[in-house]
CSV table of C-alpha atoms and ligand atoms in Angstrom, one decimal:
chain,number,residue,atom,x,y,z
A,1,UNK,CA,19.5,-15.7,-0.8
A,2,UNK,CA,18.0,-18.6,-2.2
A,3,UNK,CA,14.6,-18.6,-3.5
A,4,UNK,CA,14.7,-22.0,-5.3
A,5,UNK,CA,17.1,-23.6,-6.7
A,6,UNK,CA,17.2,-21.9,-9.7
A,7,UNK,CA,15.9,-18.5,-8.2
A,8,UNK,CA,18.2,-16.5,-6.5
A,9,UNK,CA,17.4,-12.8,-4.7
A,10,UNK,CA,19.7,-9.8,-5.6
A,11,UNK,CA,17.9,-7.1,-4.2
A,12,UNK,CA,18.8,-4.5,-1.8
A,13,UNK,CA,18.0,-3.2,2.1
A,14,UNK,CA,17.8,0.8,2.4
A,15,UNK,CA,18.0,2.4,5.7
A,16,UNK,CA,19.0,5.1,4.6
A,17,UNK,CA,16.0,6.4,3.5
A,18,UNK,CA,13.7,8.7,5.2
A,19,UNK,CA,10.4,9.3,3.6
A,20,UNK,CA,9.9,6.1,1.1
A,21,UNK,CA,7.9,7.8,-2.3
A,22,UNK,CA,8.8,11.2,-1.1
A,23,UNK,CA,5.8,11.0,1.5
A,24,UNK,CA,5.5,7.8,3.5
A,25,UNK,CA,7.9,7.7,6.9
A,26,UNK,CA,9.4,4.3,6.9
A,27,UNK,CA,11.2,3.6,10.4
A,28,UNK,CA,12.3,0.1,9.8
A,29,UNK,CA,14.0,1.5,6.4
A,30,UNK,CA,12.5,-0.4,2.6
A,31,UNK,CA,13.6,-3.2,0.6
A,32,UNK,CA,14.1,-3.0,-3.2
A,33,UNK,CA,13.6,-6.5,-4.6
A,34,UNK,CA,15.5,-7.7,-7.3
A,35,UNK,CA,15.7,-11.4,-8.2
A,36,UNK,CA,17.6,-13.5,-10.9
A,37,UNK,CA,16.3,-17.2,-12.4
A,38,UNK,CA,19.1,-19.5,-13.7
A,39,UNK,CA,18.2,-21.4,-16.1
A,40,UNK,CA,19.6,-22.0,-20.3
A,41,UNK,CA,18.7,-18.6,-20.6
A,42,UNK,CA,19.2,-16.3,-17.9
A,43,UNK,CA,17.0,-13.6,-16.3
A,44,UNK,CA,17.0,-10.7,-14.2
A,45,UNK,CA,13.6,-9.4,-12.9
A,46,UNK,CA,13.4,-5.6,-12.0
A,47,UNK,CA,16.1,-2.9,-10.4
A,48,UNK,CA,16.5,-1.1,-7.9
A,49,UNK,CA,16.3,2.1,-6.1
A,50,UNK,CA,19.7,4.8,-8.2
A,51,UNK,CA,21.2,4.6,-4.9
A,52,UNK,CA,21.7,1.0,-5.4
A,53,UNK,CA,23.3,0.3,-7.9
A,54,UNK,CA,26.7,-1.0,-7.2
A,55,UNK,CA,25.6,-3.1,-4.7
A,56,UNK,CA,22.7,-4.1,-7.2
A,57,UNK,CA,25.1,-5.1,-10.3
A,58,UNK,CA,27.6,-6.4,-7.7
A,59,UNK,CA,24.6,-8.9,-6.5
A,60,UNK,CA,24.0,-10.2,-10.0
A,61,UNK,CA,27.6,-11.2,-10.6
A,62,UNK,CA,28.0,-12.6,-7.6
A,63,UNK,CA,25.3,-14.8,-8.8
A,64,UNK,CA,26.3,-15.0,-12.7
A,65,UNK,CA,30.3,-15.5,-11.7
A,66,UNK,CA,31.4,-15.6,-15.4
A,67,UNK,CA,27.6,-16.1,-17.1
A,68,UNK,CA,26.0,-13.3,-19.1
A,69,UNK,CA,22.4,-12.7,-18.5
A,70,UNK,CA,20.1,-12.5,-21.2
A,71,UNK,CA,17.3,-10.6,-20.1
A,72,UNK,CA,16.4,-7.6,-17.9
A,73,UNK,CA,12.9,-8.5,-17.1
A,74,UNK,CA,10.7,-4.8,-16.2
A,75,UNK,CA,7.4,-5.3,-14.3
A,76,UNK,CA,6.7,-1.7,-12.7
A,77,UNK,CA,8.6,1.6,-14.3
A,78,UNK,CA,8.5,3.4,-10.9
A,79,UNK,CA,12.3,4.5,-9.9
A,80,UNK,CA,12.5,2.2,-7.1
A,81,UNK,CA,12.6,-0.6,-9.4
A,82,UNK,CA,13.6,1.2,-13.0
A,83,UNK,CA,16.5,3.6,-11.9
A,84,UNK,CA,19.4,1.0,-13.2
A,85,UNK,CA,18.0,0.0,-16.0
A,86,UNK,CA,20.3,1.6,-18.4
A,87,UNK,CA,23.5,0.9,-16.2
A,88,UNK,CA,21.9,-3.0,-16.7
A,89,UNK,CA,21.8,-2.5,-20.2
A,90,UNK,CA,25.2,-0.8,-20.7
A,91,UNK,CA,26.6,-3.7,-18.3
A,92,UNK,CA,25.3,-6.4,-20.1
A,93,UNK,CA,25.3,-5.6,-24.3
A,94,UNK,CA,23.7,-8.5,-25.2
A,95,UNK,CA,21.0,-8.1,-23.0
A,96,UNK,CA,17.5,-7.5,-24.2
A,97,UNK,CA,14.5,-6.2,-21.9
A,98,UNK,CA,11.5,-7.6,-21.4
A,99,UNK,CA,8.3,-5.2,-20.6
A,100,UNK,CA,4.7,-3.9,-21.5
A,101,UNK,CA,4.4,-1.7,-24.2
A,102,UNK,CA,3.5,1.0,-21.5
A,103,UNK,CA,6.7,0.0,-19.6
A,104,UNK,CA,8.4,1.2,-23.0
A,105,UNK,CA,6.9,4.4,-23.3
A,106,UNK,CA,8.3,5.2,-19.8
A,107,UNK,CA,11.8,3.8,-21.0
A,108,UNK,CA,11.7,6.6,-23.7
A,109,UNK,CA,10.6,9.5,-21.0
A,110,UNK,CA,13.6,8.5,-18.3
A,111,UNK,CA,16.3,7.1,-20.4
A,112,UNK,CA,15.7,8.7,-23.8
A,113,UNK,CA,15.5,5.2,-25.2
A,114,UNK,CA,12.8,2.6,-25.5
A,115,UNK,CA,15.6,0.2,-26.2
A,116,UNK,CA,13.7,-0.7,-29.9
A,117,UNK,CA,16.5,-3.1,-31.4
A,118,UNK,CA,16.8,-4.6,-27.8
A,119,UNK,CA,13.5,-5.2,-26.3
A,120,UNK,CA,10.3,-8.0,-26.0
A,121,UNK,CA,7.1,-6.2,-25.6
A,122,UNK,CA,4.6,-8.7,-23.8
A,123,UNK,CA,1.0,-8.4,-22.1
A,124,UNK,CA,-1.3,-10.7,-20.7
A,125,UNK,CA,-0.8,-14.7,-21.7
A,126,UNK,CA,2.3,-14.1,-23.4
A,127,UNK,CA,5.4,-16.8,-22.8
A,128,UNK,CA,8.8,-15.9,-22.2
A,129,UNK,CA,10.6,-19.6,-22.1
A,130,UNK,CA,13.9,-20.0,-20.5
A,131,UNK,CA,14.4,-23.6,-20.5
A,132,UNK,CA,13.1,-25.3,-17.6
A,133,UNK,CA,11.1,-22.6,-16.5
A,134,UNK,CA,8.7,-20.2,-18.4
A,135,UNK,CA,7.2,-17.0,-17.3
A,136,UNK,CA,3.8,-16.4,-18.1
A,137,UNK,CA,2.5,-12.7,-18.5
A,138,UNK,CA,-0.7,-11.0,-16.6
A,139,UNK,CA,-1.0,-7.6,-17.1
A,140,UNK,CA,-2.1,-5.8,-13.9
A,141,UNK,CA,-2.5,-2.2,-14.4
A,142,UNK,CA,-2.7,0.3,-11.7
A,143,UNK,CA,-1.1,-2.1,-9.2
A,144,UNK,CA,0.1,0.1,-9.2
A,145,UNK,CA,0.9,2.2,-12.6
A,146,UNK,CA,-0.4,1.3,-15.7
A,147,UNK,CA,2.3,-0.5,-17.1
A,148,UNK,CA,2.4,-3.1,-14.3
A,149,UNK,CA,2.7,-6.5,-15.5
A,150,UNK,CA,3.3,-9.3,-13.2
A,151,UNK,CA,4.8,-12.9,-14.0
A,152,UNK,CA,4.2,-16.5,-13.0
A,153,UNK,CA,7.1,-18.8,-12.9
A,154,UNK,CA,5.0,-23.0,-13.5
A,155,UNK,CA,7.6,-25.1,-12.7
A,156,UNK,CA,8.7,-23.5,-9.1
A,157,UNK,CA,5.0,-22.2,-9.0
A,158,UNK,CA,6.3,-18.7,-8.1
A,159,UNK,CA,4.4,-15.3,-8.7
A,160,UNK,CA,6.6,-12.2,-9.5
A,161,UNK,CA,3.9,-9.9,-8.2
A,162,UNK,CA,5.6,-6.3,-8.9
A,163,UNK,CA,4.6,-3.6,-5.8
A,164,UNK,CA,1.8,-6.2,-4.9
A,165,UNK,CA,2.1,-7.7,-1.5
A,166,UNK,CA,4.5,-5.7,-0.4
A,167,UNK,CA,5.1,-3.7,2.7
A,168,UNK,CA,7.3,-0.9,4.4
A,169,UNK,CA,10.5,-2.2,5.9
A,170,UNK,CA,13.9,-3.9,4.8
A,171,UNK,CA,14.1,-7.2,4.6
A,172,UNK,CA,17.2,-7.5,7.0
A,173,UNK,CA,15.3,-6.0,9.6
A,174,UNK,CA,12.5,-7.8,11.7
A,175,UNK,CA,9.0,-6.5,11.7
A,176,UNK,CA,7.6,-6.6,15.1
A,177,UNK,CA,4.1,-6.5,13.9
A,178,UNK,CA,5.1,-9.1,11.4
A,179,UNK,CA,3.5,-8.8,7.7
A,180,UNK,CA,-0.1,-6.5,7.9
A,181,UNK,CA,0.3,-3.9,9.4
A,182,UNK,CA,3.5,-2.0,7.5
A,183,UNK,CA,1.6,-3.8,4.3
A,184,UNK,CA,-1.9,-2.5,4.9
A,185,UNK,CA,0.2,0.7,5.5
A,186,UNK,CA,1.8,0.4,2.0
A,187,UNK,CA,-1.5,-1.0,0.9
A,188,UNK,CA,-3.8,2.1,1.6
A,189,UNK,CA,-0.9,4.5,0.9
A,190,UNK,CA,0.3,3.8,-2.4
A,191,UNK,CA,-2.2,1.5,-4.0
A,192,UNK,CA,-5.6,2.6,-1.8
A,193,UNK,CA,-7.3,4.0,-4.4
A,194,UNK,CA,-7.0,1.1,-7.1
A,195,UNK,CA,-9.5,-1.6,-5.4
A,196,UNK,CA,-11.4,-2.5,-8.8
A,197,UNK,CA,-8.0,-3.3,-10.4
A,198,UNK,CA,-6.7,-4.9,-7.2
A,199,UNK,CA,-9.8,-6.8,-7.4
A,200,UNK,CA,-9.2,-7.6,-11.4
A,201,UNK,CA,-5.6,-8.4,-10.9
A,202,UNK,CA,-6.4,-11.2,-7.9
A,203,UNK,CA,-9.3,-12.9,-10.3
A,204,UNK,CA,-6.8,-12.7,-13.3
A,205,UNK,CA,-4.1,-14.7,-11.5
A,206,UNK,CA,-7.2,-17.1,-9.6
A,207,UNK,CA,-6.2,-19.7,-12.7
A,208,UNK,CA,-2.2,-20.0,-11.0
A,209,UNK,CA,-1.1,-22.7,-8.8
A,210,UNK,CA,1.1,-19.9,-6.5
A,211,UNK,CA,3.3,-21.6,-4.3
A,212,UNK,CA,5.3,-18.2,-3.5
A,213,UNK,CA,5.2,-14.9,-3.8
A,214,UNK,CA,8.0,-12.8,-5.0
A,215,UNK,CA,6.8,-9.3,-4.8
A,216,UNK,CA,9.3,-5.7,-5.5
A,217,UNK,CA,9.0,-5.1,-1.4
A,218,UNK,CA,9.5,-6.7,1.8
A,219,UNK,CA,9.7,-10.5,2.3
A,220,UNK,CA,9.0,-13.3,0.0
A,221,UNK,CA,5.8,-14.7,0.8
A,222,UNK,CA,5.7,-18.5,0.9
A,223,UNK,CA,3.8,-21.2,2.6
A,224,UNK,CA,0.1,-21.3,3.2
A,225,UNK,CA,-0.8,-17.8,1.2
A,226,UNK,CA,-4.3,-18.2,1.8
A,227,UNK,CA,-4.0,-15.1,4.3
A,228,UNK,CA,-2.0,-13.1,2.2
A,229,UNK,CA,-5.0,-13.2,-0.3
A,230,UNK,CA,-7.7,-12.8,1.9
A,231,UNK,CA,-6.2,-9.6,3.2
A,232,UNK,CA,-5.9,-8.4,-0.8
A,233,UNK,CA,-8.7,-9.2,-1.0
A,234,UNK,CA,-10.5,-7.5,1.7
A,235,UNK,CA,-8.5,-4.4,1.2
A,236,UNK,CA,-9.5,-3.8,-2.4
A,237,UNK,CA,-13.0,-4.4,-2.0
A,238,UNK,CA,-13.6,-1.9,0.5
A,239,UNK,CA,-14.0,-4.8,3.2
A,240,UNK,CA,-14.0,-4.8,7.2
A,241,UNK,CA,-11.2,-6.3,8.1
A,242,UNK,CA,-11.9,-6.0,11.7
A,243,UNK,CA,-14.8,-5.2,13.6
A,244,UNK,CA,-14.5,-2.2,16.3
A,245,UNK,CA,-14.1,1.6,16.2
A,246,UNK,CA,-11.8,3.8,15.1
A,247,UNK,CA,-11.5,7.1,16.3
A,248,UNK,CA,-9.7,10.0,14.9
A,249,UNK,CA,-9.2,13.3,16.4
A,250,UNK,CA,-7.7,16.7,16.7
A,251,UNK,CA,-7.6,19.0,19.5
A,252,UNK,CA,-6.3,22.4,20.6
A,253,UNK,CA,-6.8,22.7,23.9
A,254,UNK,CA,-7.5,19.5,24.7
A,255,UNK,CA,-11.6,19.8,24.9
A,256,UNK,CA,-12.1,18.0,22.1
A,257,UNK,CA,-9.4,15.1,23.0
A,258,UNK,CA,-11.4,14.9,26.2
A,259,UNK,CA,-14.5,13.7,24.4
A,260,UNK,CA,-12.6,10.9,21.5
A,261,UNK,CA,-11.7,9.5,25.1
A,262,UNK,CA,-15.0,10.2,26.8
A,263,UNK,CA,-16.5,7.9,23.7
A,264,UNK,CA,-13.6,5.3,23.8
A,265,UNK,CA,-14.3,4.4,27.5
A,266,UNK,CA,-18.4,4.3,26.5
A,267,UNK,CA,-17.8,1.7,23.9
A,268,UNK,CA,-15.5,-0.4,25.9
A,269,UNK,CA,-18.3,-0.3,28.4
A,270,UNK,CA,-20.4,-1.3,26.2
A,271,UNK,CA,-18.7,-3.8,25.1
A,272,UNK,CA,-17.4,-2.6,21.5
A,273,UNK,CA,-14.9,-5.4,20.3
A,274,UNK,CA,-12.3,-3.2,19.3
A,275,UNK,CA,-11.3,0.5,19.5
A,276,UNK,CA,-8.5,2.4,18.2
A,277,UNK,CA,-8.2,5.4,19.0
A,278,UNK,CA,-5.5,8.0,17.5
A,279,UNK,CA,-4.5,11.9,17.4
A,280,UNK,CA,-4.5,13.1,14.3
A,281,UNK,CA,-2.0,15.6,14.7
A,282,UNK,CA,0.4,13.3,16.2
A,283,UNK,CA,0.2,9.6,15.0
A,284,UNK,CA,1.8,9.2,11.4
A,285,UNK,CA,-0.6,9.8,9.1
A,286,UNK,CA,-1.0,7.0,7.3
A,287,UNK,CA,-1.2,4.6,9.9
A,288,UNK,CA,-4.4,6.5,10.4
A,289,UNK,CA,-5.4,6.6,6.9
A,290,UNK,CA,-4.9,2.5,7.2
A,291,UNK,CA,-7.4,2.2,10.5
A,292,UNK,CA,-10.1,4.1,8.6
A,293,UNK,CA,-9.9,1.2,5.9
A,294,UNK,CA,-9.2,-1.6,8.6
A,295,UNK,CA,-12.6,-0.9,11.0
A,296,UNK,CA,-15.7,-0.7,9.7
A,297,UNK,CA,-16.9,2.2,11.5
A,298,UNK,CA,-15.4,5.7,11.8
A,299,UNK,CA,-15.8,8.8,14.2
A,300,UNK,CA,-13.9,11.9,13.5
A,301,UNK,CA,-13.6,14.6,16.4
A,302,UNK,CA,-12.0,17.8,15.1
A,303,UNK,CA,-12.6,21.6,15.7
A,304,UNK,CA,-14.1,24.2,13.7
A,305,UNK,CA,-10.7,26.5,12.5
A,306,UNK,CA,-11.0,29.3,9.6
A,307,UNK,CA,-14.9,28.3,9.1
A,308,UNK,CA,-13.5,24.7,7.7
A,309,UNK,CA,-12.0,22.1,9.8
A,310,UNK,CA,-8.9,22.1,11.5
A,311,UNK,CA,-5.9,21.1,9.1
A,312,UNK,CA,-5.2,17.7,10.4
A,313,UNK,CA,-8.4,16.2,10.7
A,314,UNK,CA,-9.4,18.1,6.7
A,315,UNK,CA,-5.7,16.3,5.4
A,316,UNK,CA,-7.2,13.2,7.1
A,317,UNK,CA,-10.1,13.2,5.0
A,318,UNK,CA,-8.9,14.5,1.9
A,319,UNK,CA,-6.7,11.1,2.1
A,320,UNK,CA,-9.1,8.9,2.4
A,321,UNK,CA,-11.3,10.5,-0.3
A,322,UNK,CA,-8.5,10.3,-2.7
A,323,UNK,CA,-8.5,6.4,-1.9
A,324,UNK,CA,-11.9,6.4,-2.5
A,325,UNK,CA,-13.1,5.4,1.3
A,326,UNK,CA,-16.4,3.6,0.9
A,327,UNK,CA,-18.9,1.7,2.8
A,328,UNK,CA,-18.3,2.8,6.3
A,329,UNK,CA,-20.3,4.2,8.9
A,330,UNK,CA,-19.1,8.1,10.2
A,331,UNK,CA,-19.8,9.4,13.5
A,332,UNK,CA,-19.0,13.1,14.3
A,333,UNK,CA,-17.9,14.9,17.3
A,334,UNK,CA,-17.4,18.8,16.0
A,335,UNK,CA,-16.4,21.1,18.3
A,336,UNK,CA,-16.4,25.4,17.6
A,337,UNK,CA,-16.6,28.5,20.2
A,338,UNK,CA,-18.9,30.5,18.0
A,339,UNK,CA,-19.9,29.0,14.8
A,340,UNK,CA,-19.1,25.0,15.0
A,341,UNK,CA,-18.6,24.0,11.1
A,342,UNK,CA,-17.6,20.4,11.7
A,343,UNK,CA,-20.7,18.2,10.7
A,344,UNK,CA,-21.6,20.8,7.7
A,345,UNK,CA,-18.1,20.2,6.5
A,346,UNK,CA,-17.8,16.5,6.8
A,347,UNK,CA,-20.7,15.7,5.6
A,348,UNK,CA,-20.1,17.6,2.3
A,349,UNK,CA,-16.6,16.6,2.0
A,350,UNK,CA,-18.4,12.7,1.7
A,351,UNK,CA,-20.8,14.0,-0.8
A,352,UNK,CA,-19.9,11.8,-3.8
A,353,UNK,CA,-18.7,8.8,-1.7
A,354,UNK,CA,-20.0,5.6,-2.0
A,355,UNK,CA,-22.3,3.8,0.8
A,356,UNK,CA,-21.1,6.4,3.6
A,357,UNK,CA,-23.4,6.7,6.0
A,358,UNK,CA,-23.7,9.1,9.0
A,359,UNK,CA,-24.9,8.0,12.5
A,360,UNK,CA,-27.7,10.2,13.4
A,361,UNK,CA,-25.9,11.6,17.0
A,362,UNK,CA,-23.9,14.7,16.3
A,363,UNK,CA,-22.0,15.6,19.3
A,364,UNK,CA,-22.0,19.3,19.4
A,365,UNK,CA,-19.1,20.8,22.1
A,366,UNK,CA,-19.2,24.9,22.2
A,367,UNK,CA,-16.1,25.2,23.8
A,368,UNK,CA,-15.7,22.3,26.9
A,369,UNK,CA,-17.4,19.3,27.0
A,370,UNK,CA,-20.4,19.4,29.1
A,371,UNK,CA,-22.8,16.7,30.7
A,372,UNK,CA,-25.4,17.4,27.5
A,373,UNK,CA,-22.1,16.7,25.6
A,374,UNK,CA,-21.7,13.5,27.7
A,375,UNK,CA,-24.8,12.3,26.9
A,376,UNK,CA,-24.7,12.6,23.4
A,377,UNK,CA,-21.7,10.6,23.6
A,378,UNK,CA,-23.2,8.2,24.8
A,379,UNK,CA,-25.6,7.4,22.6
A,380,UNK,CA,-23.4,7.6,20.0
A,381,UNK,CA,-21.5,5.0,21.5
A,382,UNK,CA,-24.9,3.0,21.7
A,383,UNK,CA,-25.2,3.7,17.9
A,384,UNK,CA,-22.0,2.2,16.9
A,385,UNK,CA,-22.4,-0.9,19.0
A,386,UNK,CA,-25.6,-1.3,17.1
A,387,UNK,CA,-24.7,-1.1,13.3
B,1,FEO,FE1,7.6,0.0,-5.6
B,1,FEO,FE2,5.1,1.5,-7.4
B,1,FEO,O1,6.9,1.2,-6.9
């Protein structure tokens, strides 16, 4: 594939795999991006997954035919885009490899070499010229380890933006949903609870004319990118990025699934723009964890189980603490036979969050929802129409 003229793609489609990072299920499989610029010196930019690597070195020479290249450019050290480095380097002798100074502490840790009489170390505002074209360093770290570093390509005004702008799926296969949703999904998963150095990384690279993106996942980004951006940079201030209702719950014996969609038929009488509405037990997880971050507001309807809450709905919010959730408003819908814990539990699992705030309606179910229980409902769903 053809990026530009002198930019060519080598990367590689997995559909193989089932849980992408050990955790994250990834039905329409993941792409490992790799990518190669032609020019009087040659370069290759990142790896690929250790499952790959044929197919990976069999890319490059089918884009170098007889050529040699001259560096193995390294923006992220994770093994999705590290695993062949050493392979590259054992390939290609007269190759030397470009990364932070982090990036070569890791080299030392996996490979048992930090390459010392082979390597460029480079950080923000450093130059790497290749002739016509000449990369320009930004370090970005924690997008998403700490020795990111991205590049900017000025003459084909094209960002090499490591896992940044990324998403879930291969590139060979087409996204129904198009780009958001499998990269807010990627977003809130892997890079969730980085926003300040999101935020950092987007005002470093404000002084680039980007014409295309070229990150280590999913599609390359090109056209107007404005949306692209705004999403970023929504998602890593802690933004709404749609107004409406999301509501999470768990349920046992279906009582407490009864009320999430008592409440969702309240606000759509009343008008609510938007409400999503999942269980928490059997929706993928992190498709939830992304619609906590997407809506502004939150209600979570779980039972009381052990005298904590019941396992779902506590892994729920142990996720989105560990991402930092912010700025949201909670409703609660606890339900308990004897000795309802919900509300007590919630509430203290937020303690330390920033700008949380609770909507004074606690819906208290001992058992089966009753008309009382109705009631409050409803004026929780007046609540969360209201702010
Ligand atoms: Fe795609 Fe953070 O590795």
């Amino acid at each position: 594939m053809t990026i530009t003229n002198d930019i060519k793609y080598v990367g590689v489609n997995d559909h193989k795999i089932d849980l992408f990072e050990g955790q994250f299920d990834v039905p329409l499989g993941m792409a490992y991006n790799s990518y190669v610029i032609l020019d009087d010196k040659i370069a290759v930019l990142d790896s690929v997954d250790k499952n790959f690597k044929g197919e990976w070195l069999n890319n490059i020479s089918a884009v170098l035919g007889k050529k040699q290249p001259d560096y193995l450019i390294v923006h992220h050290m994770e093994g999705d885009h590290s695993a062949n480095i050493s392979a590259f380097m054992e390939k290609y002798p007269k190759a030397t490899v470009v990364g932070s100074s982090g990036a070569f502490n890791m080299m030392k840790n996996y490979f048992g070499t930090s390459y010392d009489d082979r390597r460029i170390v480079v950080k923000t505002g450093d130059v790497l010229h290749l002739g016509k074209h000449n990369l320009t360093f930004v370090s970005t770290p924690m997008v998403h380890w700490p020795e990111v570093i991205m590049s900017y390509d000025s003459t084909d005004k094209v960002l090499f933006s490591a896992d940044a702008f990324g998403k879930f799926g291969a590139n060979d296969t087409e996204d129904p949903e198009g780009w958001d949703c499998e990269a807010r999904r990627y977003y809130f998963g892997i890079v969730g609870k980085y926003g300040v150095q999101v935020q950092k990384a987007l005002n470093d690279l404000k002084p680039f004319d980007i014409k295309t993106i070229c990150s280590l996942h999913g599609p390359v980004l090109t056209g107007d990118l404005s949306h692209y951006l705004e999403q970023y940079n929504t998602w890593s201030s802690y933004g709404v990025e749609t107004e409406g209702v999301f509501i999470a719950y768990s349920s046992v014996y279906g009582h407490t699934k009864q009320a999430a969609l008592f409440l969702e038929e309240e606000l759509k009488k009343l008008g609510c723009p938007k409400v999503s509405i999942a269980d928490l037990a059997r929706e993928d997880m992190y498709e939830c964890v992304e619609d906590a971050f997407r809506y502004g507001k939150l209600v979570i309807a779980t039972t009381t189980y052990n005298g904590d809450i019941f396992p779902v709905a506590k892994h729920f919010v142990e996720r989105l603490l560990a991402r930092g959730y912010q700025k949201r408003n909670i409703g609660i819908i606890e339900n308990g036979s004897w000795a309802p814990q919900v509300v007590n539990v919630i509430k203290k699992m937020f303690d330390n969050s920033k700008e949380i705030n609770f909507y004074s309606t606690c819906v208290k179910i001992v058992g089966a929802m009753n008309q009382t229980n109705k009631d409050e409902l409803n004026s929780l769903a007046k609540e969360l129409i209201a702010k």
